[in-house]
Short mmCIF file of C-alpha atoms (C1' of nucleotides) in Angstrom, two decimals:
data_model
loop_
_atom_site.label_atom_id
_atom_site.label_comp_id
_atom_site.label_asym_id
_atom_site.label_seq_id
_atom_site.Cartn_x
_atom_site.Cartn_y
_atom_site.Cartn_z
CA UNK H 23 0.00 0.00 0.00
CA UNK H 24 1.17 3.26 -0.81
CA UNK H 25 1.50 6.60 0.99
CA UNK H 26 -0.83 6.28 4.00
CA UNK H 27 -2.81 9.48 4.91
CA UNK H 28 -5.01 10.17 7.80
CA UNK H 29 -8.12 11.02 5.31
CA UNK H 30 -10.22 12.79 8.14
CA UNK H 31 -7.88 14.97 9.13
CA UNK H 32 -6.86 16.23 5.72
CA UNK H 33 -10.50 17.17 5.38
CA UNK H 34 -10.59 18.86 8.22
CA UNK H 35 -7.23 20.97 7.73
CA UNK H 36 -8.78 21.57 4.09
CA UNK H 37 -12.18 22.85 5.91
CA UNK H 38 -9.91 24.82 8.20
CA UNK H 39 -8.54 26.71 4.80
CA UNK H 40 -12.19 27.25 3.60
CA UNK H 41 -12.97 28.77 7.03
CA UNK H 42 -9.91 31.06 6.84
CA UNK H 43 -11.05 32.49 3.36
CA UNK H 44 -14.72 32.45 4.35
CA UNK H 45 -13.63 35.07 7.21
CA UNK H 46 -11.56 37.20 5.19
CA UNK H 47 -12.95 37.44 2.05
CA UNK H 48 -16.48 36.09 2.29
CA UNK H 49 -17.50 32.63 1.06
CA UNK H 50 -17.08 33.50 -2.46
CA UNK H 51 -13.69 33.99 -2.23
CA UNK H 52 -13.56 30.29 -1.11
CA UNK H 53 -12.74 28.98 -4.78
CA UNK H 54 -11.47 25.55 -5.45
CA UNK H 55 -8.14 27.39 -5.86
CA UNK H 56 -7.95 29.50 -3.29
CA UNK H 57 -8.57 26.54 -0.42
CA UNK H 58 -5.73 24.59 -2.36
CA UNK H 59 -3.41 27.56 -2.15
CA UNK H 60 -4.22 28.54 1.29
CA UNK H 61 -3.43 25.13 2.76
CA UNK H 62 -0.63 24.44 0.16
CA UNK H 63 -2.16 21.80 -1.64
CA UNK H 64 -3.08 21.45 -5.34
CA UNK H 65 -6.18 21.57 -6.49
CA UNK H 66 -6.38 18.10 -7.20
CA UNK H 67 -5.40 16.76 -3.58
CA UNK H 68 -8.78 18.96 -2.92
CA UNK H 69 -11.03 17.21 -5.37
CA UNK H 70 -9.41 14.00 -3.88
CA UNK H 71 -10.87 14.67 -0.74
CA UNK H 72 -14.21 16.22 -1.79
CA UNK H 73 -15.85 15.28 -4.86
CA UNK H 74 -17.25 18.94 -5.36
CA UNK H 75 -17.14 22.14 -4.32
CA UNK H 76 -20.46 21.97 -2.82
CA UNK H 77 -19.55 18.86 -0.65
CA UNK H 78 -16.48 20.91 0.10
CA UNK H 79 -18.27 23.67 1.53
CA UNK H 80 -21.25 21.42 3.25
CA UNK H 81 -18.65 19.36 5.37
CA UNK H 82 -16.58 23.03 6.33
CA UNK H 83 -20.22 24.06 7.80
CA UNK H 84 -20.58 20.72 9.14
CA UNK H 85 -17.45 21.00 10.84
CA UNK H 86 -18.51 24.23 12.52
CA UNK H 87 -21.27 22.71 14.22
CA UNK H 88 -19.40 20.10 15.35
CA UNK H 89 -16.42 22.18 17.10
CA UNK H 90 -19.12 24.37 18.27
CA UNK H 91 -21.39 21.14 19.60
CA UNK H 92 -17.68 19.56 21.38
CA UNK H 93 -17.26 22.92 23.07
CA UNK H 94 -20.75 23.01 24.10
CA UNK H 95 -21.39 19.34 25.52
CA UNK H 96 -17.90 19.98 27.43
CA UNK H 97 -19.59 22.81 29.48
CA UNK H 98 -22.54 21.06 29.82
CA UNK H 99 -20.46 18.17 31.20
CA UNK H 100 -18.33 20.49 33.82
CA UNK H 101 -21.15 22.30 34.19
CA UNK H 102 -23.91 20.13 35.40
CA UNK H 103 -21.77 19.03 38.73
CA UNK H 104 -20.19 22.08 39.87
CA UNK H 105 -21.38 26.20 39.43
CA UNK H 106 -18.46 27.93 39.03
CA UNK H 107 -15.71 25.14 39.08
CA UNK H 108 -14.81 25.60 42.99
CA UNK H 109 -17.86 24.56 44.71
CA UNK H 110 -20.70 22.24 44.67
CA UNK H 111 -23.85 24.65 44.21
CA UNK H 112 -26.81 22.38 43.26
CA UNK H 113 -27.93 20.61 46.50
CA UNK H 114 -26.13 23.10 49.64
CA UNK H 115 -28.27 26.37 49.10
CA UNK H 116 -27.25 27.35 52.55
CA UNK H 117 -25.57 30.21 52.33
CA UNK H 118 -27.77 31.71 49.57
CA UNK H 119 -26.29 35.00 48.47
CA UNK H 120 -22.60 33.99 47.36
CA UNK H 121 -23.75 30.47 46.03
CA UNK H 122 -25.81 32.01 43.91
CA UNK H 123 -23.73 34.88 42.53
CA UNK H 124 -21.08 32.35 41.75
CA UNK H 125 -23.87 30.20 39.30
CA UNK H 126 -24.56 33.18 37.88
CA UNK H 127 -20.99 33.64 37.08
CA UNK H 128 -20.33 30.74 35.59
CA UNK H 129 -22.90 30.92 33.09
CA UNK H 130 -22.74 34.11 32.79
CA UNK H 131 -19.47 33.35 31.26
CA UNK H 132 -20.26 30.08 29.30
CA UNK H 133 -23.25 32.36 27.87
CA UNK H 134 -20.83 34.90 27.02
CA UNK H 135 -18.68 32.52 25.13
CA UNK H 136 -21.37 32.76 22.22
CA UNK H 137 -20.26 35.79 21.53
CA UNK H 138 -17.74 36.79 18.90
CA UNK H 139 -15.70 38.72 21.91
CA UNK H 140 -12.19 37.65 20.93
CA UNK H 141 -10.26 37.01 17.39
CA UNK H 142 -11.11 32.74 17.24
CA UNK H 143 -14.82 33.35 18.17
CA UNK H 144 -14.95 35.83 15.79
CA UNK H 145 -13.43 34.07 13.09
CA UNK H 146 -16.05 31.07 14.17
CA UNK H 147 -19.00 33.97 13.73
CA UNK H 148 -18.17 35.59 10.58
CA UNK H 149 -17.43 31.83 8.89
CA UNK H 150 -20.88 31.17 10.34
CA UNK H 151 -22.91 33.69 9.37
CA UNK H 152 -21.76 33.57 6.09
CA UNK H 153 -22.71 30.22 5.92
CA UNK H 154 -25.93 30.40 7.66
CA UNK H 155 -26.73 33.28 4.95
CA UNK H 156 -25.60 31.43 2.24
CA UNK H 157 -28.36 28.53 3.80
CA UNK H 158 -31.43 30.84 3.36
CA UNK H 159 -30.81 29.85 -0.43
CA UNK H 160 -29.69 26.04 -0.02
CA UNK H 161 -31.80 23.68 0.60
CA UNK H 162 -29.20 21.43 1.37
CA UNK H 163 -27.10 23.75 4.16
CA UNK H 164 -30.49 25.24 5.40
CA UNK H 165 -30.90 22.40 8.07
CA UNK H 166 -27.48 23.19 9.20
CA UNK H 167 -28.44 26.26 10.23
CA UNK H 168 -31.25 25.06 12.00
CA UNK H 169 -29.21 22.74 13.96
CA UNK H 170 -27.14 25.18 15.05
CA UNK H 171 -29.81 27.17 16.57
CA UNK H 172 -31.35 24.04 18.53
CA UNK H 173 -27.78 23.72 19.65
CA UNK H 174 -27.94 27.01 21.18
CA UNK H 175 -30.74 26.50 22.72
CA UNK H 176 -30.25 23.95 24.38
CA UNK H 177 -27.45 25.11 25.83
CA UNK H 178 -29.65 28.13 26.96
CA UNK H 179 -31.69 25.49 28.51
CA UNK H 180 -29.83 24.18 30.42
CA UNK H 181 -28.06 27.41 31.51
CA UNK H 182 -31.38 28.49 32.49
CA UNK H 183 -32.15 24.65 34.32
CA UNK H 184 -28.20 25.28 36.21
CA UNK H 185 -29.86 29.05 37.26
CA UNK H 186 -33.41 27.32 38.71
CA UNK H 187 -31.57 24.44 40.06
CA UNK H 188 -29.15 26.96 42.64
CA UNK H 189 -32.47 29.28 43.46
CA UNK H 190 -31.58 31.86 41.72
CA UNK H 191 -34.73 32.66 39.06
CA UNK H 192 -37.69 33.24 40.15
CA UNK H 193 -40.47 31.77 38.77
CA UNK H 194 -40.12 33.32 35.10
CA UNK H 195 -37.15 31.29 34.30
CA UNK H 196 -40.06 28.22 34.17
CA UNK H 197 -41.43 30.16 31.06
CA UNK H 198 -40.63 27.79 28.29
CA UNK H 199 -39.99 31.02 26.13
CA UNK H 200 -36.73 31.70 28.50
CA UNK H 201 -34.29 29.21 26.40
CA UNK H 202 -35.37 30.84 23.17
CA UNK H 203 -35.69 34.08 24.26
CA UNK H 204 -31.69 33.93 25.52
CA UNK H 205 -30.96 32.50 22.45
CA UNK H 206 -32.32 34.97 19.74
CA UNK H 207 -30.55 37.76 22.28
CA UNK H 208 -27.75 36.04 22.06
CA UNK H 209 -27.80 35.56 18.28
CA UNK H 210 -28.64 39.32 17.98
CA UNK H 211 -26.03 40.34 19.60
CA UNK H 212 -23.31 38.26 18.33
CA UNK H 213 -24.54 39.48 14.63
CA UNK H 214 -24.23 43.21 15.89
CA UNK H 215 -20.50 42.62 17.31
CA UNK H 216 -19.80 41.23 13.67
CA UNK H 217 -20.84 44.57 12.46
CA UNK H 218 -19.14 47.00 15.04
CA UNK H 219 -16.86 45.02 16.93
CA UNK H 220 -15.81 47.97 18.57
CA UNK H 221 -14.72 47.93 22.61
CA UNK H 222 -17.24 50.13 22.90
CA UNK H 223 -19.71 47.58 21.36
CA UNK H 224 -18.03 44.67 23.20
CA UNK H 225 -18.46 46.14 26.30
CA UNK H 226 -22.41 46.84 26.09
CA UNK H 227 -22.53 43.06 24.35
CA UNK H 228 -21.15 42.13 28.18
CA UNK H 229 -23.09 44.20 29.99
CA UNK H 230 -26.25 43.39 28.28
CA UNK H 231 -25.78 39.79 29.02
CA UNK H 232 -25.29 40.62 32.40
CA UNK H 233 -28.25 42.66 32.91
CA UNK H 234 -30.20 40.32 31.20
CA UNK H 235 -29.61 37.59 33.56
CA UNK H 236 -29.91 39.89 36.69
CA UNK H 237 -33.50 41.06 34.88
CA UNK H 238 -34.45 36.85 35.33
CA UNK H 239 -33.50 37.23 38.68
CA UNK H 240 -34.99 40.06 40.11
CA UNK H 241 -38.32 39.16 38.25
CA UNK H 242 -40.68 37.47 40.69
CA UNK H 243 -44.03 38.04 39.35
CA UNK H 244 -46.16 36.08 36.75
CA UNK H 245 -44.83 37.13 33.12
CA UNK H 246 -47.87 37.65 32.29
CA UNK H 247 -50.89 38.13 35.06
CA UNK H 248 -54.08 40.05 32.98
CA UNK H 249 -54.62 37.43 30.15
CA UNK N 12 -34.15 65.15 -26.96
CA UNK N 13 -34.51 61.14 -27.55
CA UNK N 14 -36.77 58.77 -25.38
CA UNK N 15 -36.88 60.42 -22.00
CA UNK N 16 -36.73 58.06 -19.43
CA UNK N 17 -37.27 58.38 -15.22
CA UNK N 18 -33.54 57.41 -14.12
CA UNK N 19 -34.47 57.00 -10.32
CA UNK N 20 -37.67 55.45 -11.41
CA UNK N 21 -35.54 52.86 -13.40
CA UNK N 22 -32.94 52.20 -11.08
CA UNK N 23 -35.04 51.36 -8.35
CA UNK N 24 -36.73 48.96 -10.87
CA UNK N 25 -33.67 46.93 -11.44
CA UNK N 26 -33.06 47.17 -7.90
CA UNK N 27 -35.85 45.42 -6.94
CA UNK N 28 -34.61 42.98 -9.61
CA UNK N 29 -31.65 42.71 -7.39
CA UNK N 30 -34.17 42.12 -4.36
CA UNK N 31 -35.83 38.87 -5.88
CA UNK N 32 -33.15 37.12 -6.78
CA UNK N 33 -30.99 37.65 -3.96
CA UNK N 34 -33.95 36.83 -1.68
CA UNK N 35 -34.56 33.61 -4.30
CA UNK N 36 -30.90 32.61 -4.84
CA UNK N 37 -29.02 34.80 -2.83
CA UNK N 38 -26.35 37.34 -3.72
CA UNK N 39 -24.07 35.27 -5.89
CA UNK N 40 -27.62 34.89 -8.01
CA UNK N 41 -27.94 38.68 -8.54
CA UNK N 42 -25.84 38.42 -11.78
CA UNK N 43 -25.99 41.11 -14.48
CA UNK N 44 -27.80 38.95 -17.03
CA UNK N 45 -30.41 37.65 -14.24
CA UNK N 46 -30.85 41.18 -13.12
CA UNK N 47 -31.63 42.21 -16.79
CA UNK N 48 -34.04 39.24 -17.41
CA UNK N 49 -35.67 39.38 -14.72
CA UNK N 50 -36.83 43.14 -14.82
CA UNK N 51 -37.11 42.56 -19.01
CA UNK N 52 -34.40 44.89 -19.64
CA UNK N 53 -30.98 43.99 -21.35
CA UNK N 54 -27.48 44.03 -19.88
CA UNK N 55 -26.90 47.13 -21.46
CA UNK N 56 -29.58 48.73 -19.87
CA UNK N 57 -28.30 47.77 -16.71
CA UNK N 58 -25.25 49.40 -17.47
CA UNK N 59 -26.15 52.50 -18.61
CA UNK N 60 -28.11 52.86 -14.95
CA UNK N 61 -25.16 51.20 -12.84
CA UNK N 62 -21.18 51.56 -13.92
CA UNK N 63 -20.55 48.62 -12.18
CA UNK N 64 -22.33 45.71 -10.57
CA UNK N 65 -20.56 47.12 -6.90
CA UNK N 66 -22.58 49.66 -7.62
CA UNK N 67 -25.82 47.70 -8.54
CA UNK N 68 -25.31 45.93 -5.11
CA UNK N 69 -25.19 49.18 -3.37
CA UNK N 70 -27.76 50.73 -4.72
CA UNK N 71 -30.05 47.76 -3.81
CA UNK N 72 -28.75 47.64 -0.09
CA UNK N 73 -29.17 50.99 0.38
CA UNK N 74 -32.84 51.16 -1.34
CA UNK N 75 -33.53 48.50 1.19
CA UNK N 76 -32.54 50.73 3.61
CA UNK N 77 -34.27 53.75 2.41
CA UNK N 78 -37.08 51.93 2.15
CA UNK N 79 -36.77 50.55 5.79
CA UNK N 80 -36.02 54.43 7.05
CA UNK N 81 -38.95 55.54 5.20
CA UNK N 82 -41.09 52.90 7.70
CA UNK N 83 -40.07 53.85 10.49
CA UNK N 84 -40.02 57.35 10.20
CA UNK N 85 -44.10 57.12 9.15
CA UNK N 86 -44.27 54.87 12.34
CA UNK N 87 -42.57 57.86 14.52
CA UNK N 88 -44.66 60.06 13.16
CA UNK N 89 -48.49 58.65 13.21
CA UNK N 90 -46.68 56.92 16.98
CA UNK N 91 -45.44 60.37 18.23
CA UNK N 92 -49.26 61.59 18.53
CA UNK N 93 -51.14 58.76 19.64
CA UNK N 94 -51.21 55.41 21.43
CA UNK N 95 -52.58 53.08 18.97
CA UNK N 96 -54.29 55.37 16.63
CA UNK N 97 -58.05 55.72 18.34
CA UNK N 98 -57.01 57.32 21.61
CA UNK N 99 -54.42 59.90 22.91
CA UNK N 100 -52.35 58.38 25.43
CA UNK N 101 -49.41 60.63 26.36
CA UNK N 102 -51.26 63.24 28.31
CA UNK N 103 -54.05 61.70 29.86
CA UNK N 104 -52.92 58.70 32.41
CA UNK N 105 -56.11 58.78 34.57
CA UNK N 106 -57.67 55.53 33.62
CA UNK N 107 -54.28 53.69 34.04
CA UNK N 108 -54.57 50.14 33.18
CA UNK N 109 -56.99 50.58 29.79
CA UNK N 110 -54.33 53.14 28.18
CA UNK N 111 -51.79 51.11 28.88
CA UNK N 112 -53.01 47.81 27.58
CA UNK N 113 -53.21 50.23 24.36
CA UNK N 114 -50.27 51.62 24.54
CA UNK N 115 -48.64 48.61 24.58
CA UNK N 116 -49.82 46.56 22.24
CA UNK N 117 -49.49 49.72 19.91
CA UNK N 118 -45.62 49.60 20.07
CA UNK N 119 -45.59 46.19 19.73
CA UNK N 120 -47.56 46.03 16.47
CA UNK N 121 -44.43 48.37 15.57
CA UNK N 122 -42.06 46.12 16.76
CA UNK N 123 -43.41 42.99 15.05
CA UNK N 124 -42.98 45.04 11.50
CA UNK N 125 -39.66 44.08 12.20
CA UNK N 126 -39.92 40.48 11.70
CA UNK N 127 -39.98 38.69 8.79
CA UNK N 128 -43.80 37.26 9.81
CA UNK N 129 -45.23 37.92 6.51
CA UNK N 130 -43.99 37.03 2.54
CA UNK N 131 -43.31 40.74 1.94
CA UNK N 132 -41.14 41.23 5.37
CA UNK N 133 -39.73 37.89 4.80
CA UNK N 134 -38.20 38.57 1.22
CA UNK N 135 -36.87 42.04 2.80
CA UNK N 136 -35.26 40.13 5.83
CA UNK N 137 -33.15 37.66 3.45
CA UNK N 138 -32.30 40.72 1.17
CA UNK N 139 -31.15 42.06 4.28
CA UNK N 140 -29.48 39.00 5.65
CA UNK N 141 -27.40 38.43 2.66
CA UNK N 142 -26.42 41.88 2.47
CA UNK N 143 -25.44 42.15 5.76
CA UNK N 144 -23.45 38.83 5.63
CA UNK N 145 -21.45 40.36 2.41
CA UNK N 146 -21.20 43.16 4.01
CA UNK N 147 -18.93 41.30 6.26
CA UNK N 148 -16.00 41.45 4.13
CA UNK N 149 -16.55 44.27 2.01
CA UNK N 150 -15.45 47.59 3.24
CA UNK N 151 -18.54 49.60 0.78
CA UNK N 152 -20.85 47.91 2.14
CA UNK N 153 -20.05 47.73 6.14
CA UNK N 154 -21.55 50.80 6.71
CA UNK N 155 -24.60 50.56 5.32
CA UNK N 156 -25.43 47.44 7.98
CA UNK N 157 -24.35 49.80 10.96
CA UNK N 158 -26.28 52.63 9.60
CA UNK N 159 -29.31 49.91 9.27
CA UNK N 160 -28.45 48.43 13.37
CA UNK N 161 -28.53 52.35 13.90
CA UNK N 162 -31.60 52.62 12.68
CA UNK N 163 -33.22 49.83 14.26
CA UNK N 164 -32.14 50.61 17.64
CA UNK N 165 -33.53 53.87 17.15
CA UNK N 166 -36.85 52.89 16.45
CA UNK N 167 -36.78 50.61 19.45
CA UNK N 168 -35.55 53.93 21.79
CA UNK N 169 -38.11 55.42 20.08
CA UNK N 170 -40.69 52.51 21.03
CA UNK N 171 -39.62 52.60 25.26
CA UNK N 172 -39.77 56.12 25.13
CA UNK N 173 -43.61 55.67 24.13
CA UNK N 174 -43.77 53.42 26.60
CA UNK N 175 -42.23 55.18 29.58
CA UNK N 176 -44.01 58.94 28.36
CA UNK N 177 -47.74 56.41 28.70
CA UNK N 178 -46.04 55.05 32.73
CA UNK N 179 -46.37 51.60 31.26
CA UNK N 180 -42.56 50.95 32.25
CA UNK N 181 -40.75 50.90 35.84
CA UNK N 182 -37.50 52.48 36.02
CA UNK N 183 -36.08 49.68 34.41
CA UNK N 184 -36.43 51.12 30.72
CA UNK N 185 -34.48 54.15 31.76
CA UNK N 186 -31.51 51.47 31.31
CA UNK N 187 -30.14 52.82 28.51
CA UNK N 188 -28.92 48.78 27.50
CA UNK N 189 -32.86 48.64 26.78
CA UNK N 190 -32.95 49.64 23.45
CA UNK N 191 -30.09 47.79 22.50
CA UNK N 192 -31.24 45.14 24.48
CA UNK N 193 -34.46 45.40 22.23
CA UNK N 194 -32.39 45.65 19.01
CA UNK N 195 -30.61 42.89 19.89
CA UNK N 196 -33.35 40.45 20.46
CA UNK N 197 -35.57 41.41 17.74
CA UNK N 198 -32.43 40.82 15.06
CA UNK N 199 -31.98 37.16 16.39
CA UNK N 200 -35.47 36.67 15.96
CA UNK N 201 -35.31 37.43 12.67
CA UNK N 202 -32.84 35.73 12.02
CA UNK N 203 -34.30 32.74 13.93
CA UNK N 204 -37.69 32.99 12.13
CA UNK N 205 -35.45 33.53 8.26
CA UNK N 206 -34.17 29.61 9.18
CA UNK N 207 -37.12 28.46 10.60
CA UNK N 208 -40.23 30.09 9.01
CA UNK N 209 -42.61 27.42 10.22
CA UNK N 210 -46.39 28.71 12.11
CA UNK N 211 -44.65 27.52 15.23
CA UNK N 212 -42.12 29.35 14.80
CA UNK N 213 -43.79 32.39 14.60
CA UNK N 214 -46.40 31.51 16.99
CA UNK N 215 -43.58 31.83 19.59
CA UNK N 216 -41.57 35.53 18.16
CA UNK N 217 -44.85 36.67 18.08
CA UNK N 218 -45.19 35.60 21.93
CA UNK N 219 -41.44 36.23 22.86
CA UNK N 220 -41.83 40.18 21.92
CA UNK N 221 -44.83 39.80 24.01
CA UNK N 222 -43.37 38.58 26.92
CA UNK N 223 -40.27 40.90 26.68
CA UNK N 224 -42.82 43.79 26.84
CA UNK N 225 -44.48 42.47 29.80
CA UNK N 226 -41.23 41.96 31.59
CA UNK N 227 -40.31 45.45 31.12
CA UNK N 228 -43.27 46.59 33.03
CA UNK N 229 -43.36 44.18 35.32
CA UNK N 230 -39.60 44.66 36.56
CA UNK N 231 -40.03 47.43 39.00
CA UNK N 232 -36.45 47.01 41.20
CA UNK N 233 -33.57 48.49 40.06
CA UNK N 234 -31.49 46.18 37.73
CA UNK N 235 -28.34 45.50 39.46
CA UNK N 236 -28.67 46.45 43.23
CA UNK N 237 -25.40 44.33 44.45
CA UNK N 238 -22.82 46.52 42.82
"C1'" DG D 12 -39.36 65.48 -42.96
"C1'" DT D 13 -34.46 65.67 -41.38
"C1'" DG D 14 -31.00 65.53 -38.13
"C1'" DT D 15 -29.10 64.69 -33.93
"C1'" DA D 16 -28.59 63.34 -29.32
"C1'" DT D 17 -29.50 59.53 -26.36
"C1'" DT D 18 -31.04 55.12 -24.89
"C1'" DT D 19 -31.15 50.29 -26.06
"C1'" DA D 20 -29.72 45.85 -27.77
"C1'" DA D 21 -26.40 42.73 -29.32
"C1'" DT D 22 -22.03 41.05 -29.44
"C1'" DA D 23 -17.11 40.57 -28.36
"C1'" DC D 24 -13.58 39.71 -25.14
"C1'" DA D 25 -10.65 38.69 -21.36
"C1'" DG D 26 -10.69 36.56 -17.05
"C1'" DT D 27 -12.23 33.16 -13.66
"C1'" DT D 28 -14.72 29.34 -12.23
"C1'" DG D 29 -15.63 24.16 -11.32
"C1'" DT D 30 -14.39 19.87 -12.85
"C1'" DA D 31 -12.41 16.02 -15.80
"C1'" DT D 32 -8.39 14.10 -17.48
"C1'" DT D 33 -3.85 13.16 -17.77
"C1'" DA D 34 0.77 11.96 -16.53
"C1'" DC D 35 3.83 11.60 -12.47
"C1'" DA D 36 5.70 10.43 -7.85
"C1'" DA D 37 5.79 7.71 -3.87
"C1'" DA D 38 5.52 3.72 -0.82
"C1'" DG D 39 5.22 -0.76 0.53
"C1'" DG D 40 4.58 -6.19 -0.93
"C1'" DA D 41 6.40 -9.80 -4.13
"C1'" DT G 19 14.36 -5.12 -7.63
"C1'" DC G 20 10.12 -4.49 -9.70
"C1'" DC G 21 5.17 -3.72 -9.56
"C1'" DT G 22 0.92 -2.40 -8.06
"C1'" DT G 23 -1.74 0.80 -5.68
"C1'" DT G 24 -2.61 5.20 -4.05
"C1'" DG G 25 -2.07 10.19 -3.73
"C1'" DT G 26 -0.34 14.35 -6.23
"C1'" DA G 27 0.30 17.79 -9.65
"C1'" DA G 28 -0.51 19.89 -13.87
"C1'" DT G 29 -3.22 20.90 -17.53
"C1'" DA G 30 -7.34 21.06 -20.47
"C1'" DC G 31 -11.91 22.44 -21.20
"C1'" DA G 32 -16.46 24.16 -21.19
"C1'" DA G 33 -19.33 27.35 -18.94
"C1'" DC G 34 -20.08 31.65 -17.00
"C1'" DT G 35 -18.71 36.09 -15.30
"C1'" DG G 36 -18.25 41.46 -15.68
"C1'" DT G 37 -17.46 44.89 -18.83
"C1'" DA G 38 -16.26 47.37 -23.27
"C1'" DT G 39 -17.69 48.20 -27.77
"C1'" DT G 40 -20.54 48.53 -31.55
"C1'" DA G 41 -24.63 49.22 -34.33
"C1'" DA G 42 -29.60 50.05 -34.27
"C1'" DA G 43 -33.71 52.30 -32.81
"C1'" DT G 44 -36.11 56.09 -30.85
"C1'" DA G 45 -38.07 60.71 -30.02
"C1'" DC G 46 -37.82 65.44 -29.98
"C1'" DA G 47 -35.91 70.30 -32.14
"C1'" DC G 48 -35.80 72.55 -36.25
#
DNA sequence: GTGTATTTAATACAGTTGTATTACAAAGGA
DNA sequence: TCCTTTGTAATACAACTGTATTAAATACAC
């Protein structure tokens, strides 16, 4: 047998290459050509791995939903036992006050890991959104992007589950609108740092999380008492 | 003088040329010969109206938002007088509950004309979303999606200001993170509702704007007391 | 009517694209 | 050592792109 190559991972350093082009110049500036240039390959080690350029683009967008879905079941997984990483939080609600601001940290900051807040996540966003735009008109990448979005959700979900479970909602974080809601925020928002990622903008991005989770908190009433 | 011809009349024809098939094909479909067929005009037309087809794109982003400012600024208008167009609600706060219950669902029948919830919204919203997403790497063009966020969040400072002049908000819409905060959700849930256009979906945007609303006058403590 | 300025249509052209095809190099088994 | 199998590189090709150029048609001034 000849020249052995670890096929899956030559894909993925060739998706890697699509993604790099896809942030800089869009993803029509992905060209067969380009990705073989920008990962020093030819063009016909590319069509040896993909048999088009549509399967070429398809498995990059695949690929970002499955970094994105690793990173995301690995905070669920640290996440369900502990709150912040130091301390048990689910079952001693003792000491209430510093229990709970320390959940509220912690997903504060897995939340805020959506967002395209430093130069890898924001390479991850702009590849994505140009994908997920590019889906509106493909039938075949369209439920991609709707994969994506339960992804996010569900990690909203269970965000929100971490928050009830440590007492620190009140009831309103039972609203089965909570996980979306947080999620089209937090799509929002990342889509507006892509287009001024300004400090300026970065820092209300933060903030807004924040205040968004502290608005769960603080709300105690029914969402929605006249109807 | 030869055949005299409406040149802003014309462009904005082939610009909504532009607008179907980018909303049908995306951008990449928005070709000079499709543009030409499908407004029944030949290529040279096109190019005696646009030098380039740069310029053809930017023309049609920035009708959309012309077209977009022109909304909202009839919306501030007929909004800045009355509540929800059968009663005056700014002055007169005696019967609480009823002119606020108006009030309220006023500005959010404004808000909701910024989802894509019907076909004509919905073929504006993925215009705008692949704009915006080539927008990404093309210097022209950034702009123009600021200018649009801009816009947006005005309308939505615009829409709590309503809200607080009628004393349907607490103190929490003083928060000047609550129009962005507003921006920010509505864009995701456009974006949610472009991948995912099903009744459901809708069903719950409609009810998440809803609920957002209601939160803002139910939340009546400040927003971050510990710090 | 004639002429002329101006818009339109048709075509030409150079460049780029995706993909198929071809010849070449490399690596292990006989 | 040679040979077969696999990956690589280069090139060829047809289709499509944006744009420049050209000739025709049109509508008003005179």
């Amino acid at each position: 047998m000849p020249r052995v190559i670890d096929e899956q991972e030559r894909r993925e350093r060739i998706a890697e290459a699509v993604w790099a082009l896809v942030s800089r110049e869009g993803l029509h500036g992905a060209t067969v050509r380009a990705v073989a240039a920008e990962c020093g390959l030819s063009t016909g080690a590319i069509q040896h791995s993909f048999r088009s350029q549509a399967a070429l683009h398809r498995f990059a967008m695949e690929l970002v939903i499955e970094r994105a879905s690793a990173r995301i079941d690995a905070v669920g997984r640290e996440g369900a036992g502990a709150g912040s990483g130091d301390g048990d939080v689910g079952a001693c609600c003792a000491d209430g006050d510093a229990a709970a601001e320390a959940t509220l940290a912690a997903v504060e900051g897995v939340l805020l890991q959506l967002l395209p807040l430093d130069a890898e996540r924001e390479v991850e966003a702009r590849v994505w959104a140009a994908f997920s735009a590019a889906a509106l008109a493909d039938p075949v990448l369209a439920p991609l992007s709707r994969q994506m979005n339960r992804l996010i959700e569900g990690l909203c979900a269970r965000c929100l589950a971490q928050l009830r479970a440590g007492n620190v909602l009140g009831p309103a974080a039972d609203d089965p609108l909570a996980a979306p809601h947080l999620r089209a925020l937090l799509d929002g928002l990342a889509s507006g740092l892509l287009a001024d990622p300004s400090p300026a903008a970065r820092r209300q991005a933060r903030a807004l999380v924040h205040t968004h989770l502290e608005s769960l908190r603080a709300e105690h009433g029914d969402a929605d008492p006249s109807t």
